[in-house]
Short mmCIF file of C-alpha atoms in Angstrom, two decimals:
data_model
loop_
_atom_site.label_atom_id
_atom_site.label_comp_id
_atom_site.label_asym_id
_atom_site.label_seq_id
_atom_site.Cartn_x
_atom_site.Cartn_y
_atom_site.Cartn_z
CA UNK A 25 5.17 -8.19 -30.30
CA UNK A 26 4.42 -11.98 -29.50
CA UNK A 27 1.01 -13.27 -30.15
CA UNK A 28 -1.07 -13.50 -26.95
CA UNK A 29 -1.55 -16.98 -25.43
CA UNK A 30 -4.91 -17.99 -24.55
CA UNK A 31 -5.27 -21.28 -22.34
CA UNK A 32 -8.43 -23.04 -20.88
CA UNK A 33 -7.71 -24.70 -17.54
CA UNK A 34 -9.55 -27.00 -15.14
CA UNK A 35 -8.90 -27.00 -11.30
CA UNK A 36 -9.49 -30.41 -9.61
CA UNK A 37 -12.26 -30.72 -7.21
CA UNK A 38 -11.35 -30.77 -3.70
CA UNK A 39 -8.22 -28.53 -4.16
CA UNK A 40 -9.01 -26.06 -1.41
CA UNK A 41 -10.04 -28.78 1.05
CA UNK A 42 -6.71 -30.49 0.80
CA UNK A 43 -4.87 -27.23 1.32
CA UNK A 44 -7.18 -26.00 3.96
CA UNK A 45 -5.36 -27.35 6.94
CA UNK A 46 -1.94 -26.18 5.96
CA UNK A 47 -3.17 -22.70 4.99
CA UNK A 48 -4.68 -22.13 8.38
CA UNK A 49 -1.35 -22.31 9.63
CA UNK A 50 0.57 -20.99 7.28
CA UNK A 51 -1.36 -17.58 6.17
CA UNK A 52 -1.26 -15.96 9.71
CA UNK A 53 2.24 -16.11 9.68
CA UNK A 54 2.70 -14.00 6.60
CA UNK A 55 3.79 -10.39 7.15
CA UNK A 56 0.99 -9.50 4.46
CA UNK A 57 -1.80 -11.12 6.55
CA UNK A 58 -4.24 -8.47 7.53
CA UNK A 59 -6.30 -10.53 10.26
CA UNK A 60 -3.41 -11.20 13.00
CA UNK A 61 -4.68 -12.03 16.48
CA UNK A 62 -7.83 -13.96 15.07
CA UNK A 63 -7.61 -17.63 14.04
CA UNK A 64 -8.55 -18.55 10.63
CA UNK A 65 -11.56 -21.09 10.53
CA UNK A 66 -11.84 -21.87 6.91
CA UNK A 67 -11.76 -20.67 3.47
CA UNK A 68 -13.87 -19.87 0.31
CA UNK A 69 -12.53 -20.14 -3.09
CA UNK A 70 -12.91 -17.17 -5.11
CA UNK A 71 -10.81 -18.33 -8.13
CA UNK A 72 -8.20 -21.04 -8.93
CA UNK A 73 -5.93 -21.11 -11.96
CA UNK A 74 -3.53 -24.12 -12.85
CA UNK A 75 -0.59 -22.19 -14.38
CA UNK A 76 1.53 -25.44 -14.30
CA UNK A 77 0.28 -28.93 -14.17
CA UNK A 78 0.31 -30.22 -10.64
CA UNK A 79 1.10 -33.83 -12.04
CA UNK A 80 4.32 -32.66 -13.43
CA UNK A 81 7.69 -32.34 -11.62
CA UNK A 82 6.80 -28.70 -10.72
CA UNK A 83 3.06 -27.66 -10.39
CA UNK A 84 1.79 -24.14 -9.89
CA UNK A 85 -1.61 -22.99 -8.65
CA UNK A 86 -3.09 -19.28 -8.51
CA UNK A 87 -5.53 -18.88 -5.99
CA UNK A 88 -7.87 -16.24 -4.78
CA UNK A 89 -9.16 -17.45 -1.32
CA UNK A 90 -11.31 -15.68 1.15
CA UNK A 91 -10.41 -16.33 4.81
CA UNK A 92 -13.10 -16.90 7.36
CA UNK A 93 -12.40 -15.31 11.07
CA UNK A 94 -14.28 -14.58 14.21
CA UNK A 95 -15.35 -11.09 14.34
CA UNK A 96 -13.48 -10.86 17.89
CA UNK A 97 -10.33 -12.39 19.24
CA UNK A 98 -10.64 -15.73 21.40
CA UNK A 99 -13.56 -18.16 21.26
CA UNK A 100 -17.09 -17.91 20.86
CA UNK A 101 -17.26 -15.04 18.55
CA UNK A 102 -19.44 -14.90 15.45
CA UNK A 103 -17.66 -15.70 12.16
CA UNK A 104 -17.73 -13.99 8.86
CA UNK A 105 -16.12 -14.03 5.43
CA UNK A 106 -12.91 -11.99 5.79
CA UNK A 107 -10.25 -10.68 3.41
CA UNK A 108 -9.73 -12.17 -0.01
CA UNK A 109 -5.92 -13.06 -0.43
CA UNK A 110 -3.93 -13.87 -3.76
CA UNK A 111 -1.78 -16.92 -3.36
CA UNK A 112 0.72 -18.42 -5.53
CA UNK A 113 1.06 -22.18 -4.70
CA UNK A 114 3.94 -24.30 -5.96
CA UNK A 115 3.58 -28.06 -6.00
CA UNK A 116 6.73 -30.50 -5.75
CA UNK A 117 7.61 -33.94 -4.57
CA UNK A 118 9.92 -32.55 -2.21
CA UNK A 119 11.63 -29.08 -1.59
CA UNK A 120 15.37 -28.54 -2.42
CA UNK A 121 17.27 -26.86 0.36
CA UNK A 122 17.07 -23.40 -1.32
CA UNK A 123 13.22 -23.38 -0.98
CA UNK A 124 13.19 -24.78 2.66
CA UNK A 125 11.96 -21.14 3.77
CA UNK A 126 9.07 -21.26 1.40
CA UNK A 127 7.47 -24.39 2.62
CA UNK A 128 3.77 -24.39 3.36
CA UNK A 129 3.46 -28.02 4.07
CA UNK A 130 3.11 -31.75 3.22
CA UNK A 131 -0.56 -32.39 1.69
CA UNK A 132 -2.07 -35.54 3.16
CA UNK A 133 -5.43 -35.79 1.37
CA UNK A 134 -7.12 -34.73 -1.76
CA UNK A 135 -5.77 -34.16 -5.24
CA UNK A 136 -2.18 -33.12 -4.13
CA UNK A 137 -1.91 -36.01 -1.48
CA UNK A 138 1.77 -36.91 -1.02
CA UNK A 139 2.99 -33.59 -2.58
CA UNK A 140 4.76 -30.70 -0.79
CA UNK A 141 3.39 -27.28 -1.38
CA UNK A 142 5.43 -23.95 -0.95
CA UNK A 143 4.96 -20.15 -1.70
CA UNK A 144 6.07 -20.18 -5.26
CA UNK A 145 7.46 -16.81 -5.61
CA UNK A 146 10.66 -17.83 -3.97
CA UNK A 147 10.90 -20.12 -6.93
CA UNK A 148 12.43 -18.82 -10.30
CA UNK A 149 10.56 -20.94 -12.86
CA UNK A 150 7.18 -19.75 -11.34
CA UNK A 151 8.58 -16.17 -11.33
CA UNK A 152 9.66 -16.47 -14.93
CA UNK A 153 6.23 -17.78 -15.95
CA UNK A 154 4.63 -14.57 -14.60
CA UNK A 155 6.68 -12.24 -16.74
CA UNK A 156 6.52 -14.28 -19.84
CA UNK A 157 2.87 -14.30 -19.40
CA UNK A 158 2.83 -10.60 -19.12
CA UNK A 159 5.26 -10.25 -21.87
CA UNK A 160 2.82 -12.57 -24.34
CA UNK A 161 -0.24 -10.87 -23.16
CA UNK A 162 -1.50 -14.40 -22.09
CA UNK A 163 -4.83 -15.33 -20.90
CA UNK A 164 -4.96 -18.50 -18.74
CA UNK A 165 -8.39 -19.27 -17.40
CA UNK A 166 -9.72 -16.17 -15.50
CA UNK A 167 -6.41 -14.53 -15.32
CA UNK A 168 -5.48 -11.63 -17.96
CA UNK A 169 -2.10 -10.61 -18.28
CA UNK A 170 -2.18 -7.29 -20.09
CA UNK A 171 0.67 -4.67 -21.14
CA UNK A 172 1.44 -1.41 -22.58
CA UNK A 173 2.68 -2.50 -26.17
CA UNK A 174 4.74 0.53 -26.35
CA UNK A 175 7.31 -0.68 -23.66
CA UNK A 176 9.29 -3.78 -24.33
CA UNK A 177 9.54 -6.90 -21.90
CA UNK A 178 12.79 -8.79 -22.86
CA UNK A 179 12.56 -12.51 -22.10
CA UNK A 180 15.11 -14.17 -19.64
CA UNK A 181 15.46 -11.67 -17.11
CA UNK A 182 16.51 -13.24 -13.84
CA UNK A 183 13.96 -12.77 -10.97
CA UNK A 184 14.55 -12.31 -7.50
CA UNK A 185 11.97 -12.03 -4.67
CA UNK A 186 12.37 -8.88 -2.33
CA UNK A 187 12.09 -9.51 1.21
CA UNK A 188 11.42 -6.27 2.62
CA UNK A 189 7.70 -5.91 1.68
CA UNK A 190 4.93 -5.83 4.31
CA UNK A 191 1.45 -5.72 2.71
CA UNK A 192 2.48 -6.85 -0.92
CA UNK A 193 4.94 -9.07 -2.36
CA UNK A 194 7.47 -7.90 -5.14
CA UNK A 195 9.65 -9.57 -7.60
CA UNK A 196 12.61 -7.80 -9.54
CA UNK A 197 13.45 -9.02 -12.88
CA UNK A 198 17.23 -8.43 -13.86
CA UNK A 199 17.29 -4.74 -12.07
CA UNK A 200 14.98 -3.84 -15.13
CA UNK A 201 11.33 -4.27 -13.89
CA UNK A 202 9.73 -4.74 -10.70
CA UNK A 203 6.46 -6.70 -10.36
CA UNK A 204 4.52 -5.87 -7.47
CA UNK A 205 1.76 -8.48 -6.26
CA UNK A 206 -1.13 -7.56 -4.27
CA UNK A 207 -1.85 -9.90 -1.51
CA UNK A 208 -4.89 -8.56 0.16
CA UNK A 209 -7.35 -7.87 -2.82
CA UNK A 210 -10.46 -6.46 -3.67
CA UNK A 211 -12.76 -6.20 -6.62
CA UNK A 212 -12.40 -2.79 -8.66
CA UNK A 213 -9.93 -0.37 -9.88
CA UNK A 214 -6.76 -0.45 -7.88
CA UNK A 215 -5.28 3.02 -7.42
CA UNK A 216 -1.78 1.55 -7.72
CA UNK A 217 -2.64 0.90 -11.40
CA UNK A 218 -5.03 3.62 -12.03
CA UNK A 219 -3.12 6.48 -11.07
CA UNK A 220 0.19 5.71 -12.66
CA UNK A 221 -1.48 5.15 -15.90
CA UNK A 222 -3.12 8.50 -15.46
CA UNK A 223 0.23 10.00 -14.61
CA UNK A 224 1.66 8.44 -17.82
CA UNK A 225 -0.89 9.77 -20.06
CA UNK A 226 0.19 13.13 -18.58
CA UNK A 227 3.99 12.74 -19.34
CA UNK A 228 4.65 13.05 -15.40
CA UNK A 229 8.39 11.61 -15.01
CA UNK A 230 7.88 11.29 -11.20
CA UNK A 231 6.12 8.04 -11.34
CA UNK A 232 7.58 4.71 -13.22
CA UNK A 233 4.81 4.21 -15.59
CA UNK A 234 3.14 0.64 -15.70
CA UNK A 235 4.52 -1.57 -18.14
CA UNK A 236 2.25 -4.57 -17.58
CA UNK A 237 -0.45 -5.72 -15.20
CA UNK A 238 -2.28 -8.78 -13.95
CA UNK A 239 -5.93 -8.83 -13.76
CA UNK A 240 -8.52 -11.51 -12.65
CA UNK A 241 -12.31 -11.93 -13.82
CA UNK A 242 -13.96 -13.68 -10.61
CA UNK A 243 -17.18 -13.41 -9.24
CA UNK A 244 -16.88 -12.92 -5.33
CA UNK A 245 -20.24 -13.69 -3.61
CA UNK A 246 -18.87 -12.07 -0.33
CA UNK A 247 -18.01 -8.80 -2.34
CA UNK A 248 -20.12 -5.49 -1.66
CA UNK A 249 -21.38 -5.44 -5.19
CA UNK A 250 -23.91 -7.66 -7.18
CA UNK A 251 -21.98 -6.58 -10.51
CA UNK A 252 -18.68 -8.56 -10.77
CA UNK A 253 -15.66 -6.38 -11.10
CA UNK A 254 -12.24 -7.66 -12.01
CA UNK A 255 -9.52 -7.95 -9.39
CA UNK A 256 -6.23 -5.95 -10.08
CA UNK A 257 -3.57 -8.43 -8.83
CA UNK A 258 -0.18 -7.06 -9.71
CA UNK A 259 1.57 -4.30 -11.77
CA UNK A 260 4.87 -4.49 -13.50
CA UNK A 261 7.04 -1.09 -13.64
CA UNK A 262 10.34 -0.15 -14.69
CA UNK A 263 12.92 -0.79 -11.62
CA UNK A 264 15.00 2.15 -10.55
CA UNK A 265 18.27 0.39 -10.14
CA UNK A 266 20.34 1.69 -7.19
CA UNK A 267 17.78 3.90 -5.97
CA UNK A 268 17.49 4.72 -2.03
CA UNK A 269 14.24 5.25 -0.54
CA UNK A 270 13.68 8.34 1.48
CA UNK A 271 13.26 6.89 4.66
CA UNK A 272 16.71 4.95 4.53
CA UNK A 273 18.34 8.11 3.19
CA UNK A 274 17.05 10.38 5.94
CA UNK A 275 18.10 7.98 8.75
CA UNK A 276 21.55 8.00 7.02
CA UNK A 277 22.08 11.68 7.06
CA UNK A 278 20.64 12.02 10.67
CA UNK A 279 23.44 9.23 11.83
CA UNK A 280 26.04 11.25 10.26
CA UNK A 281 24.73 14.54 11.81
CA UNK A 282 23.76 15.90 8.40
CA UNK A 283 20.69 17.91 7.47
CA UNK A 284 18.23 16.95 4.87
CA UNK A 285 16.96 20.25 3.73
CA UNK A 286 18.13 19.91 0.15
CA UNK A 287 16.48 16.55 -0.18
CA UNK A 288 13.37 17.55 1.63
CA UNK A 289 12.86 20.52 -0.78
CA UNK A 290 13.29 18.26 -3.68
CA UNK A 291 10.88 15.88 -2.43
CA UNK A 292 8.39 18.53 -2.01
CA UNK A 293 8.72 19.54 -5.70
CA UNK A 294 8.26 16.24 -6.69
CA UNK A 295 5.04 15.77 -4.58
CA UNK A 296 3.91 18.96 -6.14
CA UNK A 297 4.53 17.87 -9.73
CA UNK A 298 2.49 14.62 -9.11
CA UNK A 299 -0.49 16.57 -7.57
CA UNK A 300 -0.51 19.03 -10.49
CA UNK A 301 -0.31 16.21 -13.06
CA UNK A 302 -3.18 14.16 -11.25
CA UNK A 303 -5.47 17.47 -11.09
CA UNK A 304 -4.91 17.78 -14.91
CA UNK A 305 -5.59 13.94 -15.48
CA UNK A 306 -8.68 13.18 -13.20
CA UNK A 307 -11.50 15.13 -12.24
CA UNK A 308 -11.60 17.45 -9.29
CA UNK A 309 -14.43 18.42 -7.09
CA UNK A 310 -15.01 21.56 -4.79
CA UNK A 311 -15.65 20.79 -1.10
CA UNK A 312 -18.35 22.99 0.64
CA UNK A 313 -19.66 22.98 4.17
CA UNK A 314 -21.79 19.83 3.72
CA UNK A 315 -18.60 17.94 2.52
CA UNK A 316 -16.14 19.28 5.19
CA UNK A 317 -18.74 18.74 7.91
CA UNK A 318 -18.74 14.93 7.03
CA UNK A 319 -14.90 15.01 6.85
CA UNK A 320 -14.81 16.69 10.39
CA UNK A 321 -17.22 14.18 11.80
CA UNK A 322 -15.13 11.51 10.65
CA UNK A 323 -11.90 12.98 12.11
CA UNK A 324 -13.71 13.61 15.67
CA UNK A 325 -15.13 10.12 15.52
CA UNK A 326 -11.62 8.71 15.06
CA UNK A 327 -10.35 10.99 17.85
CA UNK A 328 -13.06 9.60 20.24
CA UNK A 329 -12.11 6.24 19.56
CA UNK A 330 -8.64 6.84 19.89
CA UNK A 331 -9.21 8.20 23.46
CA UNK A 332 -10.81 4.94 24.40
CA UNK A 333 -7.58 2.95 22.85
CA UNK A 334 -4.78 5.36 24.10
CA UNK A 335 -5.76 7.09 27.55
CA UNK A 336 -2.65 9.23 27.21
CA UNK A 337 -4.47 11.32 24.64
CA UNK A 338 -7.45 12.36 27.10
CA UNK A 339 -5.50 15.39 28.62
CA UNK A 340 -5.26 16.83 25.16
CA UNK A 341 -9.07 16.08 23.99
CA UNK A 342 -10.39 19.55 23.88
CA UNK A 343 -7.54 21.24 22.18
CA UNK A 344 -7.31 18.51 19.66
CA UNK A 345 -10.82 18.75 18.82
CA UNK A 346 -10.50 22.49 18.13
CA UNK A 347 -8.26 21.36 15.32
CA UNK A 348 -11.55 19.72 13.70
CA UNK A 349 -13.84 22.45 14.88
CA UNK A 350 -11.81 25.30 13.49
CA UNK A 351 -11.97 23.77 10.10
CA UNK A 352 -15.72 23.26 10.37
CA UNK A 353 -16.09 26.94 11.42
CA UNK A 354 -14.08 28.13 8.31
CA UNK A 355 -16.48 25.78 6.01
CA UNK A 356 -19.47 27.21 7.95
CA UNK A 357 -18.47 30.66 6.86
CA UNK A 358 -18.53 29.68 3.23
CA UNK A 359 -14.84 28.68 2.69
CA UNK A 360 -14.40 26.15 0.10
CA UNK A 361 -11.67 23.67 -0.83
CA UNK A 362 -10.55 21.76 -3.99
CA UNK A 363 -10.41 17.98 -3.75
CA UNK A 364 -8.62 15.87 -6.27
CA UNK A 365 -6.84 12.30 -6.33
CA UNK A 366 -3.96 12.04 -4.26
CA UNK A 367 -1.29 9.45 -3.37
CA UNK A 368 -3.15 8.62 -0.03
CA UNK A 369 -0.39 7.21 2.11
CA UNK A 370 2.74 9.43 1.42
CA UNK A 371 5.53 9.20 3.67
CA UNK A 372 9.41 9.10 3.17
CA UNK A 373 9.26 5.14 2.38
CA UNK A 374 7.19 5.90 -0.78
CA UNK A 375 9.95 8.16 -2.28
CA UNK A 376 12.77 7.03 -4.06
CA UNK A 377 16.06 8.88 -4.94
CA UNK A 378 17.83 7.54 -8.18
CA UNK A 379 21.67 7.68 -8.17
CA UNK A 380 21.35 10.74 -10.36
CA UNK A 381 19.59 12.53 -7.60
CA UNK A 382 15.97 12.45 -8.98
CA UNK A 383 13.19 11.64 -6.83
CA UNK A 384 10.00 9.43 -7.76
CA UNK A 385 6.85 8.68 -5.64
CA UNK A 386 5.64 5.09 -5.82
CA UNK A 387 3.04 2.74 -4.27
CA UNK A 388 -0.24 4.70 -4.98
CA UNK A 389 -2.53 1.99 -3.53
CA UNK A 390 -3.43 4.24 -0.35
CA UNK A 391 -3.86 2.78 2.99
CA UNK A 392 -4.80 -0.76 2.24
CA UNK A 393 -7.16 -1.11 5.62
CA UNK A 394 -9.37 1.45 4.20
CA UNK A 395 -12.20 0.67 1.57
CA UNK A 396 -11.28 0.86 -2.08
CA UNK A 397 -14.21 3.42 -2.45
CA UNK A 398 -12.68 5.67 0.11
CA UNK A 399 -9.09 5.30 -1.20
CA UNK A 400 -10.34 6.41 -4.75
CA UNK A 401 -12.16 9.56 -3.41
CA UNK A 402 -10.93 12.88 -4.39
CA UNK A 403 -9.19 14.58 -1.30
CA UNK A 404 -7.51 17.88 -0.38
CA UNK A 405 -3.94 17.53 -1.64
CA UNK A 406 -2.76 18.90 1.73
CA UNK A 407 -3.50 15.16 3.11
CA UNK A 408 -0.47 13.93 1.28
CA UNK A 409 1.36 17.12 2.45
CA UNK A 410 0.34 16.18 6.16
CA UNK A 411 1.46 12.39 5.76
CA UNK A 412 4.99 13.60 4.54
CA UNK A 413 5.34 16.26 7.59
CA UNK A 414 4.68 13.26 9.95
CA UNK A 415 7.44 11.27 8.46
CA UNK A 416 9.79 13.76 8.85
CA UNK A 417 8.88 13.95 12.44
CA UNK A 418 9.33 10.22 12.99
CA UNK A 419 12.59 10.12 11.33
CA UNK A 420 13.96 12.93 13.64
CA UNK A 421 12.75 10.78 16.74
CA UNK A 422 14.39 7.68 15.90
CA UNK A 423 17.85 9.42 17.15
CA UNK A 424 18.89 9.39 20.98
CA UNK A 425 18.29 12.14 21.79
CA UNK A 426 15.58 13.24 19.30
CA UNK A 427 16.27 15.93 16.69
CA UNK A 428 13.14 17.93 16.58
CA UNK A 429 14.94 20.91 15.06
CA UNK A 430 16.01 18.45 12.16
CA UNK A 431 12.29 17.72 11.38
CA UNK A 432 11.47 21.55 11.72
CA UNK A 433 13.87 22.45 9.02
CA UNK A 434 12.91 19.62 6.79
CA UNK A 435 9.22 20.40 7.00
CA UNK A 436 9.85 23.90 6.00
CA UNK A 437 11.92 22.86 3.10
CA UNK A 438 9.41 20.36 2.04
CA UNK A 439 6.65 23.06 2.03
CA UNK A 440 8.88 25.61 0.28
CA UNK A 441 9.78 23.20 -2.65
CA UNK A 442 6.13 22.27 -2.74
CA UNK A 443 5.27 25.79 -3.42
CA UNK A 444 7.90 26.27 -5.87
CA UNK A 445 6.45 23.65 -8.21
CA UNK A 446 2.91 24.12 -7.31
CA UNK A 447 2.60 27.87 -6.88
CA UNK A 448 1.03 27.57 -3.52
CA UNK A 449 2.59 26.90 -0.23
CA UNK A 450 0.61 24.20 2.10
CA UNK A 451 1.58 26.64 4.90
CA UNK A 452 -1.17 29.14 3.84
CA UNK A 453 -3.85 26.66 4.73
CA UNK A 454 -2.78 26.28 8.38
CA UNK A 455 -6.22 25.18 9.70
CA UNK A 456 -6.77 22.39 7.12
CA UNK A 457 -3.27 21.39 7.46
CA UNK A 458 -3.28 21.24 11.30
CA UNK A 459 -6.51 19.04 10.95
CA UNK A 460 -5.21 16.65 8.47
CA UNK A 461 -1.80 16.31 10.59
CA UNK A 462 -3.75 15.84 13.67
CA UNK A 463 -5.90 13.21 12.24
CA UNK A 464 -2.77 11.28 11.05
CA UNK A 465 -0.95 11.63 14.20
CA UNK A 466 -4.16 10.20 16.09
CA UNK A 467 -4.01 7.24 13.84
CA UNK A 468 -0.50 6.91 14.61
CA UNK A 469 -1.00 6.72 18.27
CA UNK A 470 -3.62 3.92 18.09
CA UNK A 471 -1.12 2.01 15.89
CA UNK A 472 1.68 2.31 17.87
CA UNK A 473 -0.20 1.53 21.20
CA UNK A 474 -1.37 -1.81 19.47
CA UNK A 475 1.86 -2.85 17.82
CA UNK A 476 4.77 -0.84 18.72
CA UNK A 477 4.45 0.73 22.24
CA UNK A 478 7.97 1.86 22.47
CA UNK A 479 7.22 4.19 19.55
CA UNK A 480 3.92 5.85 21.17
CA UNK A 481 5.93 8.67 22.44
CA UNK A 482 6.59 9.71 18.74
CA UNK A 483 2.88 10.56 17.93
CA UNK A 484 2.24 11.82 21.43
CA UNK A 485 4.86 14.49 21.14
CA UNK A 486 3.28 15.65 17.93
CA UNK A 487 -0.17 15.70 19.27
CA UNK A 488 0.90 17.79 22.24
CA UNK A 489 2.46 20.25 19.78
CA UNK A 490 -0.71 20.32 17.57
CA UNK A 491 -2.81 20.49 20.67
CA UNK A 492 -1.14 23.70 21.65
CA UNK A 493 -1.10 25.38 18.34
CA UNK A 494 -3.15 28.35 17.42
CA UNK A 495 -6.37 27.01 15.72
CA UNK A 496 -6.37 29.98 13.59
#
């Protein structure tokens, strides 16, 4: 193994001020930017590291910046520090044509005046540098590149930036590794590193084990804690060459008029194996009435807010509330449930089928919009099951006409596969499952109303079904 490289770096004063006007325009246009609809009014520099000297032909800066945005869209709203983003800023005299799509802008003032800056992940040399730093366990400024010494990282793997990411960015290296780089980051232990590491210790083959990871030591004065915690910025894992994600495969089978029952059953088994391994690897807790009352209150509050945002929900309000009150009634009678660490955002797109037919689960970050502490809380495993059941429903309604029977068969097969591996069928917890599926569909209705109104009928159809379900 190569000897670790440690390098101290200095950042020129005025760097962020020189980039500020360009970043205000460029950042909101990125798909992974979370504050859309509100202008960026300024930045705080959380951390800056010079990875390649800016005075050279090619410079590279790693930045953590906190964007300031008004609380409400439009003018006159109060401002506050918003989300913290990880940026890779390349610096050149001029961009070659192949990098034209990566352009951020031309700097007119400050230490980079007269230079061109761009999104460096599109460029092979900066991407090469990241892999080499992970391979050699480098420490550059506040950045720590760490790895599992038992896994080999060969040098010289050709990088390519994937273009299908939404909330993060990924670079594939020679069809051997994939480096997932978080864009919106918070201090603390990221589940996308924590849970795969725990599963690797348990020998669970359903999740690619982390090979290396990137961490930053940075004190963020806008963060929730007075004790500085490191940021997990990226995770390198084996790349499943030739894999197809479950969403793509399901739509392909639907288009051919084929069922998806065998694959749904296999995904159910994979989910149960991951849940079982997580319950062995990390602590579980018992949820009694006090815990369930808090959970039910949260679901009810989300429903009430959703009815204001989506008036089409109001005719079903009373019946949807019954999905939650039925759960509270069971808890008040002394019923308890086991909670454990779960995936947190499971759907067909988070499942990969290898060419050999083996299913894996990926992306354990949870719902990025939720606070990190909430994403790391133990939950009933049924939460993941509900997310997958909703995903089958979505797939079935992409066709014209929709094929609800296709979803029904997939849902049943998934639960049967889960039962085969876990020894318990999620359908034996109908009240808990209905509550979680309702909560997920309520979230979907709000999301679709705001972002994809044409898709709103999908969760509304599910909520009509769930409203008419027997709460017992």
